[in-house]
Amino acid sequence: MVGSEQANDLHSLQTTLLLVVGSLSLPWHLVGMKRVVRDPEDKFVSGLCAGIGRTYGLDPTMVRLIVFFVTLMTGLLPGFFTYILAWMITPSSDTLL
């Protein structure tokens, strides 16, 4: 009985991994995901907060304030490096045209 339960758990895990890996190989717009891009039109530093705000329907100023306060609360370096990393990996909307 224990062997069949382990086999069912293994099958569930394999199915979940297949779904996750399979969805990663599909283009983002076919999976229904929102894509965050930097907004060069409404940028304060890099346009990252404006892009997040536009993607999720939030005011960019509120996103900037949240990022600022989270950076202060976690210490300056983790928030700063996270922002720089997100800046580097997030494409600009004008490069996608």
PDB file of N, CA and C in Angstrom:
ATOM      1  N   MET A   1       0.812  -1.184   0.000  1.00  0.00           N
ATOM      2  CA  MET A   1       0.000   0.000   0.000  1.00  0.00           C
ATOM      3  C   MET A   1       0.863   1.259   0.000  1.00  0.00           C
ATOM      4  N   VAL A   2       1.971   1.223   0.735  1.00  0.00           N
ATOM      5  CA  VAL A   2       2.855   2.374   0.794  1.00  0.00           C
ATOM      6  C   VAL A   2       3.486   2.629  -0.565  1.00  0.00           C
ATOM      7  N   GLY A   3       3.819   1.598  -1.285  1.00  0.00           N
ATOM      8  CA  GLY A   3       4.424   1.745  -2.603  1.00  0.00           C
ATOM      9  C   GLY A   3       3.503   2.430  -3.589  1.00  0.00           C
ATOM     10  N   SER A   4       2.198   2.131  -3.542  1.00  0.00           N
ATOM     11  CA  SER A   4       1.265   2.764  -4.474  1.00  0.00           C
ATOM     12  C   SER A   4       1.065   4.240  -4.139  1.00  0.00           C
ATOM     13  N   GLU A   5       1.123   4.601  -2.857  1.00  0.00           N
ATOM     14  CA  GLU A   5       1.004   6.002  -2.465  1.00  0.00           C
ATOM     15  C   GLU A   5       2.221   6.789  -2.949  1.00  0.00           C
ATOM     16  N   GLN A   6       3.399   6.174  -2.824  1.00  0.00           N
ATOM     17  CA  GLN A   6       4.612   6.831  -3.301  1.00  0.00           C
ATOM     18  C   GLN A   6       4.579   6.970  -4.820  1.00  0.00           C
ATOM     19  N   ALA A   7       4.052   5.977  -5.497  1.00  0.00           N
ATOM     20  CA  ALA A   7       3.950   6.051  -6.953  1.00  0.00           C
ATOM     21  C   ALA A   7       2.988   7.165  -7.372  1.00  0.00           C
ATOM     22  N   ASN A   8       1.879   7.312  -6.646  1.00  0.00           N
ATOM     23  CA  ASN A   8       0.928   8.386  -6.940  1.00  0.00           C
ATOM     24  C   ASN A   8       1.552   9.753  -6.690  1.00  0.00           C
ATOM     25  N   ASP A   9       2.311   9.868  -5.586  1.00  0.00           N
ATOM     26  CA  ASP A   9       2.992  11.133  -5.294  1.00  0.00           C
ATOM     27  C   ASP A   9       4.021  11.458  -6.370  1.00  0.00           C
ATOM     28  N   LEU A  10       4.751  10.454  -6.811  1.00  0.00           N
ATOM     29  CA  LEU A  10       5.745  10.651  -7.852  1.00  0.00           C
ATOM     30  C   LEU A  10       5.076  11.057  -9.159  1.00  0.00           C
ATOM     31  N   HIS A  11       3.957  10.427  -9.475  1.00  0.00           N
ATOM     32  CA  HIS A  11       3.227  10.777 -10.694  1.00  0.00           C
ATOM     33  C   HIS A  11       2.708  12.213 -10.621  1.00  0.00           C
ATOM     34  N   SER A  12       2.205  12.625  -9.455  1.00  0.00           N
ATOM     35  CA  SER A  12       1.731  14.001  -9.280  1.00  0.00           C
ATOM     36  C   SER A  12       2.874  14.988  -9.442  1.00  0.00           C
ATOM     37  N   LEU A  13       4.027  14.657  -8.882  1.00  0.00           N
ATOM     38  CA  LEU A  13       5.190  15.522  -9.003  1.00  0.00           C
ATOM     39  C   LEU A  13       5.645  15.620 -10.458  1.00  0.00           C
ATOM     40  N   GLN A  14       5.670  14.509 -11.166  1.00  0.00           N
ATOM     41  CA  GLN A  14       6.061  14.518 -12.570  1.00  0.00           C
ATOM     42  C   GLN A  14       5.087  15.336 -13.412  1.00  0.00           C
ATOM     43  N   THR A  15       3.812  15.216 -13.134  1.00  0.00           N
ATOM     44  CA  THR A  15       2.799  15.982 -13.863  1.00  0.00           C
ATOM     45  C   THR A  15       2.967  17.470 -13.603  1.00  0.00           C
ATOM     46  N   THR A  16       3.204  17.837 -12.344  1.00  0.00           N
ATOM     47  CA  THR A  16       3.403  19.248 -11.999  1.00  0.00           C
ATOM     48  C   THR A  16       4.644  19.799 -12.681  1.00  0.00           C
ATOM     49  N   LEU A  17       5.737  19.054 -12.647  1.00  0.00           N
ATOM     50  CA  LEU A  17       6.962  19.509 -13.299  1.00  0.00           C
ATOM     51  C   LEU A  17       6.777  19.642 -14.810  1.00  0.00           C
ATOM     52  N   LEU A  18       6.052  18.721 -15.411  1.00  0.00           N
ATOM     53  CA  LEU A  18       5.797  18.792 -16.836  1.00  0.00           C
ATOM     54  C   LEU A  18       5.006  20.043 -17.181  1.00  0.00           C
ATOM     55  N   LEU A  19       4.000  20.363 -16.361  1.00  0.00           N
ATOM     56  CA  LEU A  19       3.207  21.570 -16.598  1.00  0.00           C
ATOM     57  C   LEU A  19       4.041  22.828 -16.443  1.00  0.00           C
ATOM     58  N   VAL A  20       4.884  22.871 -15.411  1.00  0.00           N
ATOM     59  CA  VAL A  20       5.708  24.054 -15.177  1.00  0.00           C
ATOM     60  C   VAL A  20       6.737  24.215 -16.291  1.00  0.00           C
ATOM     61  N   VAL A  21       7.467  23.171 -16.604  1.00  0.00           N
ATOM     62  CA  VAL A  21       8.486  23.248 -17.647  1.00  0.00           C
ATOM     63  C   VAL A  21       7.844  23.492 -19.000  1.00  0.00           C
ATOM     64  N   GLY A  22       6.716  22.873 -19.253  1.00  0.00           N
ATOM     65  CA  GLY A  22       6.031  23.086 -20.523  1.00  0.00           C
ATOM     66  C   GLY A  22       5.553  24.508 -20.680  1.00  0.00           C
ATOM     67  N   SER A  23       5.076  25.113 -19.589  1.00  0.00           N
ATOM     68  CA  SER A  23       4.607  26.495 -19.681  1.00  0.00           C
ATOM     69  C   SER A  23       5.766  27.462 -19.830  1.00  0.00           C
ATOM     70  N   LEU A  24       6.955  27.095 -19.333  1.00  0.00           N
ATOM     71  CA  LEU A  24       8.109  27.964 -19.512  1.00  0.00           C
ATOM     72  C   LEU A  24       8.581  28.001 -20.952  1.00  0.00           C
ATOM     73  N   SER A  25       8.327  26.941 -21.695  1.00  0.00           N
ATOM     74  CA  SER A  25       8.785  26.908 -23.076  1.00  0.00           C
ATOM     75  C   SER A  25       7.826  27.613 -24.028  1.00  0.00           C
ATOM     76  N   LEU A  26       6.606  27.913 -23.563  1.00  0.00           N
ATOM     77  CA  LEU A  26       5.649  28.630 -24.396  1.00  0.00           C
ATOM     78  C   LEU A  26       5.914  30.125 -24.331  1.00  0.00           C
ATOM     79  N   PRO A  27       5.591  30.861 -25.389  1.00  0.00           N
ATOM     80  CA  PRO A  27       5.713  32.322 -25.313  1.00  0.00           C
ATOM     81  C   PRO A  27       4.807  32.875 -24.225  1.00  0.00           C
ATOM     82  N   TRP A  28       5.247  33.952 -23.580  1.00  0.00           N
ATOM     83  CA  TRP A  28       4.530  34.504 -22.422  1.00  0.00           C
ATOM     84  C   TRP A  28       3.109  34.919 -22.759  1.00  0.00           C
ATOM     85  N   HIS A  29       2.864  35.408 -23.968  1.00  0.00           N
ATOM     86  CA  HIS A  29       1.519  35.875 -24.304  1.00  0.00           C
ATOM     87  C   HIS A  29       0.548  34.729 -24.553  1.00  0.00           C
ATOM     88  N   LEU A  30       1.039  33.522 -24.808  1.00  0.00           N
ATOM     89  CA  LEU A  30       0.156  32.369 -24.988  1.00  0.00           C
ATOM     90  C   LEU A  30      -0.240  31.735 -23.662  1.00  0.00           C
ATOM     91  N   VAL A  31       0.537  31.981 -22.627  1.00  0.00           N
ATOM     92  CA  VAL A  31       0.257  31.411 -21.323  1.00  0.00           C
ATOM     93  C   VAL A  31      -0.673  32.322 -20.521  1.00  0.00           C
ATOM     94  N   GLY A  32      -0.858  33.559 -20.961  1.00  0.00           N
ATOM     95  CA  GLY A  32      -1.723  34.497 -20.265  1.00  0.00           C
ATOM     96  C   GLY A  32      -0.998  35.288 -19.194  1.00  0.00           C
ATOM     97  N   MET A  33       0.329  35.328 -19.252  1.00  0.00           N
ATOM     98  CA  MET A  33       1.105  36.073 -18.272  1.00  0.00           C
ATOM     99  C   MET A  33       1.237  37.530 -18.712  1.00  0.00           C
ATOM    100  N   LYS A  34       1.348  38.421 -17.729  1.00  0.00           N
ATOM    101  CA  LYS A  34       1.628  39.814 -18.027  1.00  0.00           C
ATOM    102  C   LYS A  34       3.133  39.990 -18.107  1.00  0.00           C
ATOM    103  N   ARG A  35       3.578  40.802 -19.046  1.00  0.00           N
ATOM    104  CA  ARG A  35       5.008  41.024 -19.215  1.00  0.00           C
ATOM    105  C   ARG A  35       5.356  42.435 -18.759  1.00  0.00           C
ATOM    106  N   VAL A  36       6.270  42.519 -17.825  1.00  0.00           N
ATOM    107  CA  VAL A  36       6.712  43.815 -17.323  1.00  0.00           C
ATOM    108  C   VAL A  36       7.816  44.332 -18.231  1.00  0.00           C
ATOM    109  N   VAL A  37       7.648  45.556 -18.698  1.00  0.00           N
ATOM    110  CA  VAL A  37       8.686  46.230 -19.474  1.00  0.00           C
ATOM    111  C   VAL A  37       8.917  47.608 -18.858  1.00  0.00           C
ATOM    112  N   ARG A  38      10.129  48.124 -19.020  1.00  0.00           N
ATOM    113  CA  ARG A  38      10.426  49.468 -18.528  1.00  0.00           C
ATOM    114  C   ARG A  38       9.744  50.491 -19.425  1.00  0.00           C
ATOM    115  N   ASP A  39       9.255  51.565 -18.827  1.00  0.00           N
ATOM    116  CA  ASP A  39       8.545  52.600 -19.563  1.00  0.00           C
ATOM    117  C   ASP A  39       9.446  53.829 -19.703  1.00  0.00           C
ATOM    118  N   PRO A  40      10.054  54.037 -20.881  1.00  0.00           N
ATOM    119  CA  PRO A  40      10.965  55.179 -21.041  1.00  0.00           C
ATOM    120  C   PRO A  40      10.245  56.520 -21.073  1.00  0.00           C
ATOM    121  N   GLU A  41       8.947  56.521 -21.303  1.00  0.00           N
ATOM    122  CA  GLU A  41       8.183  57.772 -21.366  1.00  0.00           C
ATOM    123  C   GLU A  41       7.961  58.360 -19.969  1.00  0.00           C
ATOM    124  N   ASP A  42       7.744  57.504 -18.975  1.00  0.00           N
ATOM    125  CA  ASP A  42       7.394  57.943 -17.628  1.00  0.00           C
ATOM    126  C   ASP A  42       8.446  57.473 -16.637  1.00  0.00           C
ATOM    127  N   LYS A  43       9.703  57.735 -16.951  1.00  0.00           N
ATOM    128  CA  LYS A  43      10.748  57.218 -16.081  1.00  0.00           C
ATOM    129  C   LYS A  43      11.252  58.289 -15.128  1.00  0.00           C
ATOM    130  N   PHE A  44      11.601  57.830 -13.927  1.00  0.00           N
ATOM    131  CA  PHE A  44      12.228  58.683 -12.934  1.00  0.00           C
ATOM    132  C   PHE A  44      13.714  58.332 -12.885  1.00  0.00           C
ATOM    133  N   VAL A  45      14.024  57.059 -12.820  1.00  0.00           N
ATOM    134  CA  VAL A  45      15.404  56.580 -12.906  1.00  0.00           C
ATOM    135  C   VAL A  45      15.554  55.709 -14.146  1.00  0.00           C
ATOM    136  N   SER A  46      14.860  54.578 -14.173  1.00  0.00           N
ATOM    137  CA  SER A  46      15.002  53.664 -15.307  1.00  0.00           C
ATOM    138  C   SER A  46      13.682  53.351 -15.994  1.00  0.00           C
ATOM    139  N   GLY A  47      12.570  53.733 -15.395  1.00  0.00           N
ATOM    140  CA  GLY A  47      11.266  53.388 -15.949  1.00  0.00           C
ATOM    141  C   GLY A  47      10.735  52.064 -15.442  1.00  0.00           C
ATOM    142  N   LEU A  48      11.456  51.429 -14.530  1.00  0.00           N
ATOM    143  CA  LEU A  48      11.052  50.120 -14.018  1.00  0.00           C
ATOM    144  C   LEU A  48       9.768  50.213 -13.197  1.00  0.00           C
ATOM    145  N   CYS A  49       9.692  51.159 -12.271  1.00  0.00           N
ATOM    146  CA  CYS A  49       8.489  51.295 -11.443  1.00  0.00           C
ATOM    147  C   CYS A  49       7.288  51.712 -12.278  1.00  0.00           C
ATOM    148  N   ALA A  50       7.512  52.568 -13.278  1.00  0.00           N
ATOM    149  CA  ALA A  50       6.418  52.967 -14.170  1.00  0.00           C
ATOM    150  C   ALA A  50       5.931  51.774 -14.979  1.00  0.00           C
ATOM    151  N   GLY A  51       6.840  50.915 -15.410  1.00  0.00           N
ATOM    152  CA  GLY A  51       6.454  49.715 -16.147  1.00  0.00           C
ATOM    153  C   GLY A  51       5.677  48.735 -15.292  1.00  0.00           C
ATOM    154  N   ILE A  52       6.102  48.573 -14.032  1.00  0.00           N
ATOM    155  CA  ILE A  52       5.370  47.698 -13.116  1.00  0.00           C
ATOM    156  C   ILE A  52       3.978  48.258 -12.868  1.00  0.00           C
ATOM    157  N   GLY A  53       3.904  49.568 -12.662  1.00  0.00           N
ATOM    158  CA  GLY A  53       2.613  50.204 -12.446  1.00  0.00           C
ATOM    159  C   GLY A  53       1.688  50.057 -13.637  1.00  0.00           C
ATOM    160  N   ARG A  54       2.214  50.259 -14.831  1.00  0.00           N
ATOM    161  CA  ARG A  54       1.387  50.136 -16.030  1.00  0.00           C
ATOM    162  C   ARG A  54       0.922  48.701 -16.232  1.00  0.00           C
ATOM    163  N   THR A  55       1.796  47.738 -15.975  1.00  0.00           N
ATOM    164  CA  THR A  55       1.445  46.332 -16.174  1.00  0.00           C
ATOM    165  C   THR A  55       0.330  45.882 -15.239  1.00  0.00           C
ATOM    166  N   TYR A  56       0.388  46.313 -13.986  1.00  0.00           N
ATOM    167  CA  TYR A  56      -0.571  45.845 -12.994  1.00  0.00           C
ATOM    168  C   TYR A  56      -1.645  46.866 -12.641  1.00  0.00           C
ATOM    169  N   GLY A  57      -1.739  47.963 -13.401  1.00  0.00           N
ATOM    170  CA  GLY A  57      -2.783  48.952 -13.197  1.00  0.00           C
ATOM    171  C   GLY A  57      -2.622  49.772 -11.926  1.00  0.00           C
ATOM    172  N   LEU A  58      -1.378  50.038 -11.541  1.00  0.00           N
ATOM    173  CA  LEU A  58      -1.094  50.816 -10.338  1.00  0.00           C
ATOM    174  C   LEU A  58      -0.501  52.168 -10.726  1.00  0.00           C
ATOM    175  N   ASP A  59      -0.618  53.126  -9.830  1.00  0.00           N
ATOM    176  CA  ASP A  59      -0.011  54.425 -10.038  1.00  0.00           C
ATOM    177  C   ASP A  59       1.510  54.287  -9.912  1.00  0.00           C
ATOM    178  N   PRO A  60       2.289  54.740 -10.897  1.00  0.00           N
ATOM    179  CA  PRO A  60       3.747  54.605 -10.807  1.00  0.00           C
ATOM    180  C   PRO A  60       4.347  55.288  -9.578  1.00  0.00           C
ATOM    181  N   THR A  61       3.749  56.384  -9.141  1.00  0.00           N
ATOM    182  CA  THR A  61       4.259  57.059  -7.944  1.00  0.00           C
ATOM    183  C   THR A  61       4.110  56.170  -6.714  1.00  0.00           C
ATOM    184  N   MET A  62       3.007  55.453  -6.623  1.00  0.00           N
ATOM    185  CA  MET A  62       2.820  54.537  -5.496  1.00  0.00           C
ATOM    186  C   MET A  62       3.839  53.394  -5.550  1.00  0.00           C
ATOM    187  N   VAL A  63       4.102  52.884  -6.747  1.00  0.00           N
ATOM    188  CA  VAL A  63       5.096  51.816  -6.894  1.00  0.00           C
ATOM    189  C   VAL A  63       6.469  52.339  -6.479  1.00  0.00           C
ATOM    190  N   ARG A  64       6.800  53.565  -6.893  1.00  0.00           N
ATOM    191  CA  ARG A  64       8.087  54.161  -6.511  1.00  0.00           C
ATOM    192  C   ARG A  64       8.200  54.312  -5.000  1.00  0.00           C
ATOM    193  N   LEU A  65       7.121  54.765  -4.353  1.00  0.00           N
ATOM    194  CA  LEU A  65       7.145  54.917  -2.895  1.00  0.00           C
ATOM    195  C   LEU A  65       7.291  53.574  -2.188  1.00  0.00           C
ATOM    196  N   ILE A  66       6.603  52.568  -2.687  1.00  0.00           N
ATOM    197  CA  ILE A  66       6.717  51.224  -2.097  1.00  0.00           C
ATOM    198  C   ILE A  66       8.140  50.703  -2.231  1.00  0.00           C
ATOM    199  N   VAL A  67       8.731  50.853  -3.409  1.00  0.00           N
ATOM    200  CA  VAL A  67      10.114  50.402  -3.626  1.00  0.00           C
ATOM    201  C   VAL A  67      11.056  51.168  -2.701  1.00  0.00           C
ATOM    202  N   PHE A  68      10.850  52.470  -2.576  1.00  0.00           N
ATOM    203  CA  PHE A  68      11.695  53.299  -1.717  1.00  0.00           C
ATOM    204  C   PHE A  68      11.627  52.843  -0.260  1.00  0.00           C
ATOM    205  N   PHE A  69      10.413  52.661   0.254  1.00  0.00           N
ATOM    206  CA  PHE A  69      10.269  52.270   1.661  1.00  0.00           C
ATOM    207  C   PHE A  69      10.732  50.837   1.915  1.00  0.00           C
ATOM    208  N   VAL A  70      10.496  49.940   0.976  1.00  0.00           N
ATOM    209  CA  VAL A  70      10.995  48.567   1.143  1.00  0.00           C
ATOM    210  C   VAL A  70      12.520  48.561   1.135  1.00  0.00           C
ATOM    211  N   THR A  71      13.117  49.396   0.286  1.00  0.00           N
ATOM    212  CA  THR A  71      14.580  49.503   0.253  1.00  0.00           C
ATOM    213  C   THR A  71      15.108  50.035   1.577  1.00  0.00           C
ATOM    214  N   LEU A  72      14.452  51.033   2.145  1.00  0.00           N
ATOM    215  CA  LEU A  72      14.878  51.553   3.447  1.00  0.00           C
ATOM    216  C   LEU A  72      14.703  50.536   4.565  1.00  0.00           C
ATOM    217  N   MET A  73      13.606  49.789   4.527  1.00  0.00           N
ATOM    218  CA  MET A  73      13.315  48.842   5.601  1.00  0.00           C
ATOM    219  C   MET A  73      14.236  47.615   5.568  1.00  0.00           C
ATOM    220  N   THR A  74      14.705  47.240   4.401  1.00  0.00           N
ATOM    221  CA  THR A  74      15.555  46.047   4.292  1.00  0.00           C
ATOM    222  C   THR A  74      17.032  46.387   4.324  1.00  0.00           C
ATOM    223  N   GLY A  75      17.351  47.632   4.491  1.00  0.00           N
ATOM    224  CA  GLY A  75      18.736  48.065   4.370  1.00  0.00           C
ATOM    225  C   GLY A  75      18.935  48.508   2.938  1.00  0.00           C
ATOM    226  N   LEU A  76      19.810  49.420   2.721  1.00  0.00           N
ATOM    227  CA  LEU A  76      19.925  50.017   1.386  1.00  0.00           C
ATOM    228  C   LEU A  76      20.474  49.056   0.327  1.00  0.00           C
ATOM    229  N   LEU A  77      21.436  48.238   0.694  1.00  0.00           N
ATOM    230  CA  LEU A  77      22.096  47.413  -0.324  1.00  0.00           C
ATOM    231  C   LEU A  77      21.208  46.342  -0.954  1.00  0.00           C
ATOM    232  N   PRO A  78      20.427  45.566  -0.183  1.00  0.00           N
ATOM    233  CA  PRO A  78      19.587  44.554  -0.849  1.00  0.00           C
ATOM    234  C   PRO A  78      18.583  45.173  -1.822  1.00  0.00           C
ATOM    235  N   GLY A  79      17.936  46.247  -1.408  1.00  0.00           N
ATOM    236  CA  GLY A  79      16.973  46.899  -2.289  1.00  0.00           C
ATOM    237  C   GLY A  79      17.640  47.514  -3.507  1.00  0.00           C
ATOM    238  N   PHE A  80      18.804  48.123  -3.296  1.00  0.00           N
ATOM    239  CA  PHE A  80      19.532  48.738  -4.400  1.00  0.00           C
ATOM    240  C   PHE A  80      19.968  47.694  -5.417  1.00  0.00           C
ATOM    241  N   PHE A  81      20.554  46.601  -4.950  1.00  0.00           N
ATOM    242  CA  PHE A  81      21.009  45.557  -5.870  1.00  0.00           C
ATOM    243  C   PHE A  81      19.841  44.866  -6.566  1.00  0.00           C
ATOM    244  N   THR A  82      18.722  44.694  -5.862  1.00  0.00           N
ATOM    245  CA  THR A  82      17.537  44.112  -6.493  1.00  0.00           C
ATOM    246  C   THR A  82      17.018  45.017  -7.597  1.00  0.00           C
ATOM    247  N   TYR A  83      17.007  46.325  -7.350  1.00  0.00           N
ATOM    248  CA  TYR A  83      16.552  47.278  -8.359  1.00  0.00           C
ATOM    249  C   TYR A  83      17.481  47.259  -9.581  1.00  0.00           C
ATOM    250  N   ILE A  84      18.778  47.254  -9.335  1.00  0.00           N
ATOM    251  CA  ILE A  84      19.749  47.220 -10.438  1.00  0.00           C
ATOM    252  C   ILE A  84      19.601  45.931 -11.245  1.00  0.00           C
ATOM    253  N   LEU A  85      19.435  44.805 -10.569  1.00  0.00           N
ATOM    254  CA  LEU A  85      19.261  43.530 -11.261  1.00  0.00           C
ATOM    255  C   LEU A  85      17.976  43.539 -12.090  1.00  0.00           C
ATOM    256  N   ALA A  86      16.886  44.036 -11.505  1.00  0.00           N
ATOM    257  CA  ALA A  86      15.627  44.111 -12.248  1.00  0.00           C
ATOM    258  C   ALA A  86      15.753  45.057 -13.432  1.00  0.00           C
ATOM    259  N   TRP A  87      16.494  46.128 -13.279  1.00  0.00           N
ATOM    260  CA  TRP A  87      16.740  47.086 -14.361  1.00  0.00           C
ATOM    261  C   TRP A  87      17.475  46.396 -15.504  1.00  0.00           C
ATOM    262  N   MET A  88      18.457  45.569 -15.163  1.00  0.00           N
ATOM    263  CA  MET A  88      19.250  44.902 -16.198  1.00  0.00           C
ATOM    264  C   MET A  88      18.474  43.831 -16.947  1.00  0.00           C
ATOM    265  N   ILE A  89      17.568  43.106 -16.276  1.00  0.00           N
ATOM    266  CA  ILE A  89      16.894  41.986 -16.946  1.00  0.00           C
ATOM    267  C   ILE A  89      15.547  42.360 -17.543  1.00  0.00           C
ATOM    268  N   THR A  90      15.018  43.542 -17.209  1.00  0.00           N
ATOM    269  CA  THR A  90      13.717  43.954 -17.740  1.00  0.00           C
ATOM    270  C   THR A  90      13.934  44.745 -19.021  1.00  0.00           C
ATOM    271  N   PRO A  91      13.329  44.318 -20.109  1.00  0.00           N
ATOM    272  CA  PRO A  91      13.537  45.039 -21.366  1.00  0.00           C
ATOM    273  C   PRO A  91      12.767  46.365 -21.391  1.00  0.00           C
ATOM    274  N   SER A  92      13.273  47.284 -22.163  1.00  0.00           N
ATOM    275  CA  SER A  92      12.579  48.551 -22.368  1.00  0.00           C
ATOM    276  C   SER A  92      11.497  48.359 -23.403  1.00  0.00           C
ATOM    277  N   SER A  93      10.408  49.101 -23.270  1.00  0.00           N
ATOM    278  CA  SER A  93       9.300  48.915 -24.224  1.00  0.00           C
ATOM    279  C   SER A  93       9.674  49.388 -25.627  1.00  0.00           C
ATOM    280  N   ASP A  94      10.613  50.318 -25.747  1.00  0.00           N
ATOM    281  CA  ASP A  94      10.992  50.759 -27.083  1.00  0.00           C
ATOM    282  C   ASP A  94      11.920  49.782 -27.794  1.00  0.00           C
ATOM    283  N   THR A  95      12.530  48.844 -27.061  1.00  0.00           N
ATOM    284  CA  THR A  95      13.354  47.828 -27.721  1.00  0.00           C
ATOM    285  C   THR A  95      12.512  46.673 -28.259  1.00  0.00           C
ATOM    286  N   LEU A  96      11.253  46.579 -27.831  1.00  0.00           N
ATOM    287  CA  LEU A  96      10.388  45.485 -28.294  1.00  0.00           C
ATOM    288  C   LEU A  96       9.663  45.822 -29.580  1.00  0.00           C
ATOM    289  N   LEU A  97       9.722  47.073 -30.012  1.00  0.00           N
ATOM    290  CA  LEU A  97       9.002  47.471 -31.224  1.00  0.00           C
ATOM    291  C   LEU A  97       9.702  47.021 -32.466  1.00  0.00           C
TER     292      LEU A  97
END
